[in-house]
């Protein structure tokens, strides 16, 4: 095979996967703080295991949630955790939204961190941490996402909708998918294998689950893309009854490749969930995707990777890098300059441009932070292509 002919695989995990349960709980905490005070600071980590949920981290916000002494309203935090788990659908002996033990170890934000991040005098708001963030877009799908991760998410999203509606009562919350696509001359042409593992009720056999899952795969894959029957793997271990946090412990931030581009683009390393938008791990990754998507939507490149770099307490990005992978029709140095003129890439500028200081994050915790549709209340604002016309005109 030439370099343009290859196989590429991406995976997704459902909202009921243990790590995604943790992400959901952490983002529920973020939303509660931002709903009460848009200037709140949150860094919340969650651990889930058999009938146990543990919250830890640093917060700053209104007195209804954390007092001046840094004491957190533990009752409210526990309620938020339980409601998040209930929404996912966990009512099992080993993990039940109502019966799990919830321990809250959140406390007030470090004054040293606050000093570096907060605006004061002539100092603008600084980045909440150092780090590098990447954004990516390509023309493989209508959402301008890589096809393997887009399809992997779609399969699980379809199954979850059927579970929640009651159309597939035998399915339980924990599941994973994996799609391998064949690329010819750099473009995806079909699936060579599909793997789906899903938790299920005890009365169903492996064959039963295979036929429950099949229509969800076939409806998500484009016509003619279904893999050969012997490469369609459903619950390959044969049985998946014990799942979720009862089967495996979950932690916030362990599915960063699932959250982004399925391995088709670089990742700076930082997780998103549990962090308020002053944390550039989250907001700058959203901004980088926003810029990359608008570049591709403008038709000036078929693929675009953008890297942003920051230092804690410093407002301006240390570097802005653009790579159009040989598909660009414009000078990349000029493109960097134009993008920086269009969007203020300081933490404050990103937050204000994309209006990120709103309770819009719990919905991002599963099925990817990218490739979603912008919502009326500001959710997924980084998926808008409102810069595309101006970019096209500029070049």
CSV table of C-alpha atoms in Angstrom, one decimal:
chain,number,residue,atom,x,y,z
A,1,UNK,CA,0.0,0.0,0.0
A,2,UNK,CA,1.1,3.6,-0.6
A,3,UNK,CA,1.1,6.1,2.2
A,4,UNK,CA,-2.4,7.3,1.0
A,5,UNK,CA,-3.8,3.7,1.2
A,6,UNK,CA,-4.2,2.5,4.8
A,7,UNK,CA,-6.5,1.3,7.6
A,8,UNK,CA,-7.3,3.6,10.5
A,9,UNK,CA,-9.2,2.8,13.7
A,10,UNK,CA,-10.9,4.9,16.4
A,11,UNK,CA,-12.9,4.0,19.4
A,12,UNK,CA,-15.7,5.6,21.4
A,13,UNK,CA,-17.2,4.8,24.8
A,14,UNK,CA,-20.7,5.4,26.0
A,15,UNK,CA,-22.1,7.7,28.8
A,16,UNK,CA,-22.2,4.6,31.0
A,17,UNK,CA,-18.5,3.8,30.7
A,18,UNK,CA,-16.9,4.2,34.2
A,19,UNK,CA,-14.6,7.0,33.0
A,20,UNK,CA,-17.5,8.8,31.3
A,21,UNK,CA,-19.6,8.5,34.5
A,22,UNK,CA,-16.8,10.4,36.2
A,23,UNK,CA,-16.6,13.0,33.5
A,24,UNK,CA,-20.4,13.5,33.7
A,25,UNK,CA,-20.3,14.0,37.4
A,26,UNK,CA,-17.4,16.4,37.3
A,27,UNK,CA,-19.0,18.5,34.5
A,28,UNK,CA,-22.3,18.6,36.5
A,29,UNK,CA,-20.3,20.3,39.3
A,30,UNK,CA,-18.8,22.8,36.8
A,31,UNK,CA,-22.3,23.6,35.4
A,32,UNK,CA,-23.7,24.2,38.9
A,33,UNK,CA,-21.0,26.6,39.8
A,34,UNK,CA,-21.2,28.5,36.5
A,35,UNK,CA,-25.0,28.7,36.7
A,36,UNK,CA,-24.7,30.3,40.1
A,37,UNK,CA,-21.7,32.6,39.2
A,38,UNK,CA,-20.2,32.8,35.7
A,39,UNK,CA,-16.8,33.8,37.3
A,40,UNK,CA,-16.6,30.6,39.4
A,41,UNK,CA,-13.4,28.5,39.4
A,42,UNK,CA,-13.7,24.7,39.3
A,43,UNK,CA,-11.2,21.9,39.1
A,44,UNK,CA,-13.2,18.7,40.0
A,45,UNK,CA,-12.0,15.1,39.8
A,46,UNK,CA,-14.3,12.2,40.2
A,47,UNK,CA,-13.6,8.5,41.1
A,48,UNK,CA,-16.3,5.9,40.6
A,49,UNK,CA,-16.2,2.3,41.7
A,50,UNK,CA,-18.7,-0.2,43.2
A,51,UNK,CA,-21.4,1.9,44.8
A,52,UNK,CA,-18.9,4.6,45.7
A,53,UNK,CA,-18.4,8.1,44.2
A,54,UNK,CA,-15.6,10.3,45.4
A,55,UNK,CA,-15.2,14.0,44.5
A,56,UNK,CA,-12.0,15.9,45.0
A,57,UNK,CA,-10.5,19.2,43.8
A,58,UNK,CA,-10.6,23.0,44.2
A,59,UNK,CA,-13.4,25.4,43.7
A,60,UNK,CA,-14.3,29.1,44.2
A,61,UNK,CA,-17.8,30.4,43.8
A,62,UNK,CA,-20.9,31.8,45.4
A,63,UNK,CA,-21.6,31.3,49.2
A,64,UNK,CA,-24.5,29.0,48.3
A,65,UNK,CA,-21.9,26.5,47.1
A,66,UNK,CA,-18.6,27.4,48.9
A,67,UNK,CA,-18.2,29.8,51.8
A,68,UNK,CA,-15.4,32.3,52.4
A,69,UNK,CA,-13.5,29.7,54.5
A,70,UNK,CA,-13.4,27.3,51.5
A,71,UNK,CA,-16.0,24.9,53.0
A,72,UNK,CA,-18.1,23.4,50.2
A,73,UNK,CA,-21.8,22.7,50.4
A,74,UNK,CA,-21.4,18.9,50.5
A,75,UNK,CA,-25.1,18.2,50.4
A,76,UNK,CA,-25.5,20.0,47.1
A,77,UNK,CA,-22.5,18.3,45.6
A,78,UNK,CA,-23.8,14.9,46.6
A,79,UNK,CA,-27.2,15.7,45.1
A,80,UNK,CA,-25.5,16.8,41.8
A,81,UNK,CA,-23.5,13.5,41.6
A,82,UNK,CA,-26.6,11.4,42.2
A,83,UNK,CA,-28.7,13.2,39.6
A,84,UNK,CA,-25.9,12.8,37.0
A,85,UNK,CA,-25.7,9.0,37.6
A,86,UNK,CA,-29.5,8.8,37.6
A,87,UNK,CA,-29.6,10.5,34.2
A,88,UNK,CA,-27.2,8.0,32.7
A,89,UNK,CA,-29.5,5.2,34.0
A,90,UNK,CA,-27.6,3.3,36.7
A,91,UNK,CA,-30.0,1.5,39.0
A,92,UNK,CA,-28.0,-1.7,39.5
A,93,UNK,CA,-27.1,-3.6,42.7
A,94,UNK,CA,-23.4,-2.8,42.2
A,95,UNK,CA,-23.9,0.9,41.2
A,96,UNK,CA,-27.1,2.7,42.0
A,97,UNK,CA,-27.7,6.4,41.9
A,98,UNK,CA,-29.7,6.4,45.1
A,99,UNK,CA,-27.6,3.9,47.2
A,100,UNK,CA,-24.0,4.7,46.3
A,101,UNK,CA,-21.9,6.3,49.0
A,102,UNK,CA,-20.8,9.8,47.9
A,103,UNK,CA,-17.8,11.4,49.5
A,104,UNK,CA,-17.1,15.0,48.9
A,105,UNK,CA,-13.5,16.3,49.2
A,106,UNK,CA,-13.8,19.5,47.3
A,107,UNK,CA,-12.3,22.6,49.0
A,108,UNK,CA,-11.5,26.2,48.3
A,109,UNK,CA,-9.1,27.2,45.5
A,110,UNK,CA,-5.4,27.8,46.2
A,111,UNK,CA,-4.6,31.4,46.7
A,112,UNK,CA,-1.4,30.9,44.7
A,113,UNK,CA,-3.3,29.7,41.7
A,114,UNK,CA,-5.9,32.4,42.0
A,115,UNK,CA,-3.2,35.1,42.1
A,116,UNK,CA,-1.8,33.9,38.8
A,117,UNK,CA,-5.1,33.6,37.0
A,118,UNK,CA,-7.2,36.5,38.2
A,119,UNK,CA,-7.0,39.9,36.5
A,120,UNK,CA,-5.8,42.8,38.7
A,121,UNK,CA,-4.7,46.3,38.0
A,122,UNK,CA,-3.1,46.4,34.5
A,123,UNK,CA,-2.7,42.6,34.5
A,124,UNK,CA,-5.2,40.7,32.3
A,125,UNK,CA,-6.6,37.4,33.3
A,126,UNK,CA,-3.9,34.7,32.9
A,127,UNK,CA,-4.1,31.1,31.8
A,128,UNK,CA,-5.1,28.7,34.5
A,129,UNK,CA,-2.1,26.4,33.7
A,130,UNK,CA,0.7,26.0,31.2
A,131,UNK,CA,0.2,23.6,28.3
A,132,UNK,CA,-0.3,23.0,24.6
A,133,UNK,CA,-3.7,22.5,23.0
A,134,UNK,CA,-4.6,21.2,19.5
A,135,UNK,CA,-7.6,21.7,17.3
A,136,UNK,CA,-8.3,19.8,14.1
A,137,UNK,CA,-10.8,19.6,11.2
A,138,UNK,CA,-11.1,17.8,7.9
A,139,UNK,CA,-13.5,17.2,5.1
A,140,UNK,CA,-14.1,13.5,5.7
A,141,UNK,CA,-17.6,14.1,7.3
A,142,UNK,CA,-20.3,16.8,7.2
A,143,UNK,CA,-19.3,17.7,10.8
A,144,UNK,CA,-15.7,18.2,9.6
A,145,UNK,CA,-14.5,15.4,11.9
A,146,UNK,CA,-12.4,12.3,11.0
A,147,UNK,CA,-14.7,9.6,9.9
A,148,UNK,CA,-13.6,6.8,12.3
A,149,UNK,CA,-14.3,8.7,15.5
A,150,UNK,CA,-17.5,10.3,14.0
A,151,UNK,CA,-18.9,6.8,13.2
A,152,UNK,CA,-17.8,5.3,16.5
A,153,UNK,CA,-19.7,8.0,18.4
A,154,UNK,CA,-22.7,7.7,16.2
A,155,UNK,CA,-23.1,3.9,16.9
A,156,UNK,CA,-23.1,4.4,20.7
A,157,UNK,CA,-25.3,7.5,20.5
A,158,UNK,CA,-27.9,5.6,18.5
A,159,UNK,CA,-27.8,2.7,21.0
A,160,UNK,CA,-28.1,5.0,24.0
A,161,UNK,CA,-31.1,6.7,22.4
A,162,UNK,CA,-32.8,3.3,22.0
A,163,UNK,CA,-32.0,2.4,25.6
A,164,UNK,CA,-33.4,5.6,27.0
A,165,UNK,CA,-36.5,5.4,24.9
A,166,UNK,CA,-37.3,1.9,26.0
A,167,UNK,CA,-36.8,0.6,22.4
A,168,UNK,CA,-33.9,-1.6,23.5
A,169,UNK,CA,-34.7,-2.6,27.1
A,170,UNK,CA,-32.0,-5.3,27.1
A,171,UNK,CA,-29.2,-2.8,26.8
A,172,UNK,CA,-27.5,-1.4,29.9
A,173,UNK,CA,-25.5,1.8,30.1
A,174,UNK,CA,-21.9,0.7,29.7
A,175,UNK,CA,-20.7,0.2,26.1
A,176,UNK,CA,-17.8,0.7,23.7
A,177,UNK,CA,-17.4,0.8,20.0
A,178,UNK,CA,-14.5,0.6,17.5
A,179,UNK,CA,-14.5,1.3,13.8
A,180,UNK,CA,-11.7,0.5,11.4
A,181,UNK,CA,-11.9,2.2,8.0
A,182,UNK,CA,-10.1,1.6,4.8
A,183,UNK,CA,-8.6,4.7,3.1
A,184,UNK,CA,-7.8,4.8,-0.6
A,185,UNK,CA,-5.9,7.8,-1.8
A,186,UNK,CA,-6.3,9.4,1.6
A,187,UNK,CA,-10.1,9.1,1.7
A,188,UNK,CA,-12.3,6.7,3.6
A,189,UNK,CA,-14.2,4.2,1.4
A,190,UNK,CA,-15.6,1.6,3.9
A,191,UNK,CA,-15.3,-0.3,7.1
A,192,UNK,CA,-13.1,-3.4,7.4
A,193,UNK,CA,-14.1,-4.2,10.9
A,194,UNK,CA,-16.5,-3.0,13.6
A,195,UNK,CA,-16.4,-3.9,17.3
A,196,UNK,CA,-19.2,-3.2,19.8
A,197,UNK,CA,-19.2,-4.3,23.4
A,198,UNK,CA,-22.3,-3.5,25.4
A,199,UNK,CA,-23.5,-4.3,28.9
A,200,UNK,CA,-26.8,-6.2,28.8
A,201,UNK,CA,-29.4,-7.9,30.9
A,202,UNK,CA,-28.7,-11.5,32.1
A,203,UNK,CA,-31.5,-13.1,29.9
A,204,UNK,CA,-29.8,-12.1,26.6
A,205,UNK,CA,-27.4,-14.3,24.7
A,206,UNK,CA,-24.4,-13.1,22.6
A,207,UNK,CA,-26.5,-13.8,19.5
A,208,UNK,CA,-29.4,-11.7,20.8
A,209,UNK,CA,-27.1,-8.8,21.5
A,210,UNK,CA,-25.6,-9.0,18.0
A,211,UNK,CA,-29.0,-8.6,16.4
A,212,UNK,CA,-29.9,-5.7,18.7
A,213,UNK,CA,-26.7,-3.9,17.9
A,214,UNK,CA,-26.7,-4.6,14.1
A,215,UNK,CA,-29.3,-2.0,13.0
A,216,UNK,CA,-27.5,0.7,14.9
A,217,UNK,CA,-24.3,0.0,13.1
A,218,UNK,CA,-25.9,-0.3,9.7
A,219,UNK,CA,-27.9,2.9,10.1
A,220,UNK,CA,-24.8,4.9,11.1
A,221,UNK,CA,-22.4,3.6,8.5
A,222,UNK,CA,-22.8,5.1,5.0
A,223,UNK,CA,-24.5,2.9,2.4
A,224,UNK,CA,-22.1,0.1,1.3
A,225,UNK,CA,-19.7,0.7,4.1
A,226,UNK,CA,-20.7,-2.3,6.4
A,227,UNK,CA,-17.8,-4.6,7.2
A,228,UNK,CA,-17.7,-8.3,6.3
A,229,UNK,CA,-19.8,-10.4,8.6
A,230,UNK,CA,-16.8,-12.2,10.0
A,231,UNK,CA,-15.3,-8.8,10.9
A,232,UNK,CA,-18.4,-7.7,12.8
A,233,UNK,CA,-17.5,-8.3,16.5
A,234,UNK,CA,-20.2,-7.9,19.2
A,235,UNK,CA,-19.4,-8.7,22.8
A,236,UNK,CA,-16.4,-10.9,21.7
A,237,UNK,CA,-15.9,-12.2,25.2
A,238,UNK,CA,-19.4,-13.6,25.1
A,239,UNK,CA,-21.0,-12.0,28.1
A,240,UNK,CA,-21.1,-8.5,29.5
A,241,UNK,CA,-23.6,-8.3,32.4
A,242,UNK,CA,-21.5,-6.8,35.2
A,243,UNK,CA,-20.3,-3.4,33.9
A,244,UNK,CA,-20.0,0.3,34.7
A,245,UNK,CA,-18.2,1.4,37.8
A,246,UNK,CA,-19.1,-2.0,39.4
A,247,UNK,CA,-17.0,-3.8,36.8
A,248,UNK,CA,-14.1,-1.3,36.5
A,249,UNK,CA,-13.2,1.9,38.4
A,250,UNK,CA,-13.7,5.2,36.5
A,251,UNK,CA,-11.7,8.4,36.7
A,252,UNK,CA,-12.3,11.9,35.2
A,253,UNK,CA,-10.1,12.7,32.2
A,254,UNK,CA,-9.0,9.2,31.1
A,255,UNK,CA,-10.7,9.3,27.7
A,256,UNK,CA,-9.1,12.3,26.1
A,257,UNK,CA,-8.6,10.7,22.7
A,258,UNK,CA,-12.3,9.6,22.6
A,259,UNK,CA,-13.2,13.2,23.6
A,260,UNK,CA,-11.3,14.7,20.6
A,261,UNK,CA,-10.3,13.2,17.3
A,262,UNK,CA,-9.9,9.5,17.9
A,263,UNK,CA,-6.1,9.6,17.4
A,264,UNK,CA,-6.4,11.2,13.9
A,265,UNK,CA,-4.8,14.4,15.3
A,266,UNK,CA,-2.4,15.4,18.1
A,267,UNK,CA,-3.6,16.0,21.6
A,268,UNK,CA,-1.8,18.2,24.1
A,269,UNK,CA,-2.5,15.9,27.0
A,270,UNK,CA,-4.9,17.9,29.1
A,271,UNK,CA,-8.4,16.6,29.8
A,272,UNK,CA,-11.5,18.8,29.6
A,273,UNK,CA,-14.1,17.6,32.0
A,274,UNK,CA,-14.3,19.0,35.5
A,275,UNK,CA,-12.6,22.3,34.5
A,276,UNK,CA,-14.1,25.8,34.2
A,277,UNK,CA,-13.3,27.8,31.1
A,278,UNK,CA,-10.4,29.8,32.6
A,279,UNK,CA,-8.5,26.5,32.3
A,280,UNK,CA,-6.9,26.6,28.8
A,281,UNK,CA,-6.8,22.8,28.8
A,282,UNK,CA,-10.5,23.1,28.0
A,283,UNK,CA,-11.1,26.6,26.5
A,284,UNK,CA,-8.1,26.8,24.2
A,285,UNK,CA,-8.7,23.3,22.9
A,286,UNK,CA,-12.2,24.5,22.0
A,287,UNK,CA,-10.8,27.6,20.4
A,288,UNK,CA,-8.3,25.6,18.4
A,289,UNK,CA,-11.1,23.4,17.1
A,290,UNK,CA,-13.2,26.5,16.3
A,291,UNK,CA,-10.4,28.0,14.2
A,292,UNK,CA,-9.5,24.8,12.4
A,293,UNK,CA,-13.1,24.1,11.6
A,294,UNK,CA,-13.6,27.6,10.2
A,295,UNK,CA,-10.5,27.3,8.0
A,296,UNK,CA,-11.8,24.0,6.5
A,297,UNK,CA,-15.4,25.4,6.3
A,298,UNK,CA,-14.0,28.4,4.4
A,299,UNK,CA,-12.7,26.0,1.7
A,300,UNK,CA,-9.1,27.2,2.0
A,301,UNK,CA,-7.9,23.8,3.2
A,302,UNK,CA,-9.1,20.2,3.3
A,303,UNK,CA,-7.4,19.5,6.6
A,304,UNK,CA,-6.2,21.8,9.3
A,305,UNK,CA,-4.3,21.3,12.6
A,306,UNK,CA,-3.9,24.3,15.0
A,307,UNK,CA,-1.7,24.3,18.1
A,308,UNK,CA,-1.9,26.9,20.9
A,309,UNK,CA,0.6,27.2,23.8
A,310,UNK,CA,0.2,29.0,27.1
A,311,UNK,CA,2.0,29.6,30.4
A,312,UNK,CA,0.2,29.9,33.8
A,313,UNK,CA,-0.7,33.4,34.7
A,314,UNK,CA,0.2,34.8,31.2
A,315,UNK,CA,-2.7,36.1,29.1
A,316,UNK,CA,-1.3,35.9,25.6
A,317,UNK,CA,-0.6,32.6,23.8
A,318,UNK,CA,3.1,31.8,23.6
A,319,UNK,CA,2.7,30.4,20.1
A,320,UNK,CA,0.1,29.8,17.4
A,321,UNK,CA,0.9,27.1,14.9
A,322,UNK,CA,-1.2,26.2,11.8
A,323,UNK,CA,-0.6,23.1,9.5
A,324,UNK,CA,-2.9,22.5,6.5
A,325,UNK,CA,-1.1,19.2,5.7
A,326,UNK,CA,-0.3,20.2,2.1
A,327,UNK,CA,-4.0,20.8,1.4
A,328,UNK,CA,-4.0,24.6,2.0
A,329,UNK,CA,-4.5,27.2,-0.7
A,330,UNK,CA,-3.1,30.1,1.3
A,331,UNK,CA,0.2,31.0,3.0
A,332,UNK,CA,0.1,29.5,6.5
A,333,UNK,CA,2.1,32.4,8.1
A,334,UNK,CA,-0.5,34.8,6.8
A,335,UNK,CA,-3.3,32.5,7.9
A,336,UNK,CA,-1.9,32.6,11.5
A,337,UNK,CA,-1.9,36.4,11.4
A,338,UNK,CA,-5.4,36.6,10.1
A,339,UNK,CA,-6.8,34.1,12.7
A,340,UNK,CA,-5.2,36.1,15.5
A,341,UNK,CA,-6.7,39.3,14.2
A,342,UNK,CA,-10.1,37.7,14.1
A,343,UNK,CA,-10.1,36.1,17.6
A,344,UNK,CA,-8.4,37.3,20.8
A,345,UNK,CA,-6.7,34.1,21.9
A,346,UNK,CA,-6.1,35.2,25.5
A,347,UNK,CA,-8.1,33.1,28.0
A,348,UNK,CA,-10.5,36.0,28.6
A,349,UNK,CA,-10.8,36.6,24.8
A,350,UNK,CA,-11.6,32.9,24.1
A,351,UNK,CA,-14.1,32.8,26.9
A,352,UNK,CA,-15.9,35.9,25.8
A,353,UNK,CA,-15.8,35.2,22.1
A,354,UNK,CA,-17.3,31.7,22.5
A,355,UNK,CA,-19.3,32.7,25.6
A,356,UNK,CA,-18.0,29.8,27.6
A,357,UNK,CA,-18.9,31.0,31.1
A,358,UNK,CA,-22.2,29.3,31.0
A,359,UNK,CA,-23.5,25.9,32.3
A,360,UNK,CA,-23.1,24.1,29.0
A,361,UNK,CA,-20.6,21.3,29.9
A,362,UNK,CA,-22.4,18.3,31.4
A,363,UNK,CA,-23.7,17.5,27.9
A,364,UNK,CA,-20.2,17.3,26.5
A,365,UNK,CA,-19.1,14.5,28.8
A,366,UNK,CA,-20.0,11.7,26.3
A,367,UNK,CA,-19.9,11.2,22.5
A,368,UNK,CA,-17.2,13.7,21.9
A,369,UNK,CA,-16.6,17.4,22.5
A,370,UNK,CA,-16.3,18.0,18.8
A,371,UNK,CA,-18.4,17.4,15.8
A,372,UNK,CA,-21.6,18.3,17.6
A,373,UNK,CA,-24.2,20.8,16.5
A,374,UNK,CA,-24.2,24.3,18.1
A,375,UNK,CA,-27.2,24.7,20.4
A,376,UNK,CA,-29.5,27.6,21.1
A,377,UNK,CA,-28.3,28.2,24.6
A,378,UNK,CA,-24.7,28.4,23.6
A,379,UNK,CA,-23.8,24.7,23.9
A,380,UNK,CA,-21.0,23.6,21.5
A,381,UNK,CA,-20.4,27.3,20.4
A,382,UNK,CA,-17.0,26.2,19.3
A,383,UNK,CA,-18.6,24.2,16.5
A,384,UNK,CA,-20.0,27.4,14.8
A,385,UNK,CA,-18.6,28.3,11.4
A,386,UNK,CA,-19.3,32.0,11.6
A,387,UNK,CA,-15.8,33.0,10.7
A,388,UNK,CA,-15.8,31.0,7.4
A,389,UNK,CA,-17.2,33.8,5.2
A,390,UNK,CA,-14.7,36.3,6.5
A,391,UNK,CA,-11.8,33.9,6.1
A,392,UNK,CA,-12.8,33.1,2.6
A,393,UNK,CA,-13.0,36.8,1.8
A,394,UNK,CA,-9.7,37.6,3.4
A,395,UNK,CA,-7.9,35.1,1.1
